[in-house]
PDB file of C-alpha atoms in Angstrom:
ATOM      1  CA  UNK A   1     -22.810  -4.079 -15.419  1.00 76.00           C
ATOM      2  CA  UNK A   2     -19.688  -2.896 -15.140  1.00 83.00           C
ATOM      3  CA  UNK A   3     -18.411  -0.186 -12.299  1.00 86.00           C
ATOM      4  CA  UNK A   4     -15.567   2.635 -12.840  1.00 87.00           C
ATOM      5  CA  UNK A   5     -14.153   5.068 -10.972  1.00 87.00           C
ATOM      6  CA  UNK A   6     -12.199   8.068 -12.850  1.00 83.00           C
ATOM      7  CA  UNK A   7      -9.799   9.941 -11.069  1.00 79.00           C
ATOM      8  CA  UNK A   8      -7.608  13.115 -12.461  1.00 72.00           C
ATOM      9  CA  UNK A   9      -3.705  12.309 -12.380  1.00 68.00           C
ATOM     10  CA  UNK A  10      -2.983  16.163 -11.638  1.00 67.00           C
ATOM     11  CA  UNK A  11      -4.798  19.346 -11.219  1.00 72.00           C
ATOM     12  CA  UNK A  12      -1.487  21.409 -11.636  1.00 73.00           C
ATOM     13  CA  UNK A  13      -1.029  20.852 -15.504  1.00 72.00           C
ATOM     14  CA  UNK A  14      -3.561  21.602 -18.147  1.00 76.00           C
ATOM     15  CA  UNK A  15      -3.268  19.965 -21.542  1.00 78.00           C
ATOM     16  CA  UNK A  16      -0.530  21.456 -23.890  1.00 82.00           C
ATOM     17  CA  UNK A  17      -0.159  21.427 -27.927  1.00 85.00           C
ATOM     18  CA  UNK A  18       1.925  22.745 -30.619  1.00 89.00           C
ATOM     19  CA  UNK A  19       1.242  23.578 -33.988  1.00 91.00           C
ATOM     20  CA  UNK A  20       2.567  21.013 -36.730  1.00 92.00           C
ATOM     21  CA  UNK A  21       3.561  23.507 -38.787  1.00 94.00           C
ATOM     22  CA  UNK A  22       5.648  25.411 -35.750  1.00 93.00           C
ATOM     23  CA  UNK A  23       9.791  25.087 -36.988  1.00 93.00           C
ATOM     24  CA  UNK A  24      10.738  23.103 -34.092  1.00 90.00           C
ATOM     25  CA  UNK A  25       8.493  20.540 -34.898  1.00 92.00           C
ATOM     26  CA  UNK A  26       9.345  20.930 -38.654  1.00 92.00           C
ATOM     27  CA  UNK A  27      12.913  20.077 -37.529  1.00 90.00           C
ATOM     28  CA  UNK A  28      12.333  17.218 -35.738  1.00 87.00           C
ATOM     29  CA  UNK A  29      10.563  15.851 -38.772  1.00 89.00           C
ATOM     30  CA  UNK A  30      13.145  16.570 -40.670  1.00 88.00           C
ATOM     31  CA  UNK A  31      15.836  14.769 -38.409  1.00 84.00           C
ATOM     32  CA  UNK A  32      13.758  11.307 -39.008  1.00 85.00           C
ATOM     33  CA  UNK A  33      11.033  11.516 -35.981  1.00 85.00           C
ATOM     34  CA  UNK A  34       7.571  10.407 -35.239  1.00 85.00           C
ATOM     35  CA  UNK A  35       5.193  13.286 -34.891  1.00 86.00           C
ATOM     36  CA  UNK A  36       2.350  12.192 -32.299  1.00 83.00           C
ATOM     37  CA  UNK A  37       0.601  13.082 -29.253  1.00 83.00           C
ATOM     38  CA  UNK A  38       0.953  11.584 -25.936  1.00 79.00           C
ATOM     39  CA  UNK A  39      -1.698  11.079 -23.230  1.00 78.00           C
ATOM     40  CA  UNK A  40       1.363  11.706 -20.281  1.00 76.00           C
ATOM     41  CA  UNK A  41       1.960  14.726 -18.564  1.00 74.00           C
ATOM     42  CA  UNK A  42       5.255  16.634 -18.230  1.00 79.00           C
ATOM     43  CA  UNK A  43       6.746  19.706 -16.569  1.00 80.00           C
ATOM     44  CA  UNK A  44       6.373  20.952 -20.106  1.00 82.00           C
ATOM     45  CA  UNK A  45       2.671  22.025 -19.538  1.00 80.00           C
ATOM     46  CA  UNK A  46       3.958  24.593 -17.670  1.00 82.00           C
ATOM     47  CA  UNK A  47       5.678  26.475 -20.024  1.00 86.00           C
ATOM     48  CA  UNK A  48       4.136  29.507 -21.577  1.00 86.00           C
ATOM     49  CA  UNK A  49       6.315  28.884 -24.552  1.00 88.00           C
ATOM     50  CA  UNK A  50       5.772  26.607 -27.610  1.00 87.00           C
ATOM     51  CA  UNK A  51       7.665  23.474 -26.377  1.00 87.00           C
ATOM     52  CA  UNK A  52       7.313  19.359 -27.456  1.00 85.00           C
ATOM     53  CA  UNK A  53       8.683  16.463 -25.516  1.00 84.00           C
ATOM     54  CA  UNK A  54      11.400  14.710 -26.700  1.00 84.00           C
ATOM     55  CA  UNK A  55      13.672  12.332 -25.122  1.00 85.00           C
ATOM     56  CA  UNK A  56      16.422   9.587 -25.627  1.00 89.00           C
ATOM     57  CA  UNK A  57      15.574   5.816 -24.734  1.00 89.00           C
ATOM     58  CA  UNK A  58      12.612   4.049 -25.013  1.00 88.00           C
ATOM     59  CA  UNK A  59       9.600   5.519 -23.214  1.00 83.00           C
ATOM     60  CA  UNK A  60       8.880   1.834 -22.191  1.00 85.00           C
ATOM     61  CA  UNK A  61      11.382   2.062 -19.843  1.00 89.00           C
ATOM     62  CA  UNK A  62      10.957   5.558 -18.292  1.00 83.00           C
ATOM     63  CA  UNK A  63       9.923   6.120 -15.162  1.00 82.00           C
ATOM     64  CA  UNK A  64       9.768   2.488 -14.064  1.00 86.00           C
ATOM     65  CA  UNK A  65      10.574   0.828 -10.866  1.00 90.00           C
ATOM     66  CA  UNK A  66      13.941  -0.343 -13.338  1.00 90.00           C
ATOM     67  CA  UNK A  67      14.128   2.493 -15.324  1.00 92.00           C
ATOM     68  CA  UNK A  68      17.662   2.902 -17.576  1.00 94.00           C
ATOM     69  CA  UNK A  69      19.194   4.338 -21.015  1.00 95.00           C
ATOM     70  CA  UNK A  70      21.822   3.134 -23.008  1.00 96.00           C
ATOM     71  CA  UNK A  71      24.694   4.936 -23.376  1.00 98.00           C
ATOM     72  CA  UNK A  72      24.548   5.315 -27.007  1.00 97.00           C
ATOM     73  CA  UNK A  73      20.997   6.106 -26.528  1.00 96.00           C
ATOM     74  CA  UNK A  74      22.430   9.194 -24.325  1.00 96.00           C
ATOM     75  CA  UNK A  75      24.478   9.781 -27.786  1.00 97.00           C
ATOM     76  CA  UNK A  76      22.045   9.466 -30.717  1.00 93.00           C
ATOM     77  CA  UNK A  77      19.800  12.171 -28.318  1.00 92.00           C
ATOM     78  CA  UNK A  78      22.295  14.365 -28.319  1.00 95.00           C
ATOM     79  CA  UNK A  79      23.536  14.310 -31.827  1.00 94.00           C
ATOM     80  CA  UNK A  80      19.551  14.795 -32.919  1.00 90.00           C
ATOM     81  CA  UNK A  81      19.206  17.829 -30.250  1.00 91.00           C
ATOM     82  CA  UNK A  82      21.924  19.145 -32.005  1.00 94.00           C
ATOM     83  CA  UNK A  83      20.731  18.782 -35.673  1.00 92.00           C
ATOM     84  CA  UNK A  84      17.358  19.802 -34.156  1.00 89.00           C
ATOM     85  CA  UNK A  85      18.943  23.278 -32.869  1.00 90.00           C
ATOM     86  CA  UNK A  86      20.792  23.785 -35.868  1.00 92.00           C
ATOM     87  CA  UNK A  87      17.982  23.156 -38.365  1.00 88.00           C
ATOM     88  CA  UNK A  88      16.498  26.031 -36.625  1.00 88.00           C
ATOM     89  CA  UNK A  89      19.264  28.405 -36.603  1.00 89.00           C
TER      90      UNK A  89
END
């Protein structure tokens, strides 16, 4: 037999989604990136806006006891926020 105990991470944030077809999500598609969901919890659930999560580095590394980004990482993020942004405009 085998014995579990489940235990919530947070009863502050509720789940959160965004259509596919919503334009910031078409943009980021457009600009090259992976469309998926993630089982980890952000600030963003507390938006009452459509919103996705999106960041530079490799979410490996975040939030880790050694937790670090390139700085051309820093610079590829920005450049795609920026096509992102524009995309949309």
């Amino acid at each position: 037999n085998v014995s579990e105990e489940v235990k919530e991470r947070s009863l502050r944030h509720n789940s959160s989604s965004i259509s596919l077809n919503h334009p910031i999500v078409q943009s980021g598609q457009k600009q090259g990136r992976k469309i998926y969901g993630s089982p980890t919890m952000s600030d963003q659930t507390a938006l009452t806006c459509p919103s996705l999560k999106l960041g530079p580095g490799e979410s490996l590394r975040s939030h880790t006891a050694d937790e670090f980004i390139y700085v051309n990482e820093v610079e590829e993020g920005i450049k795609i926020y920026i096509d992102m942004l524009n995309e949309l405009m």
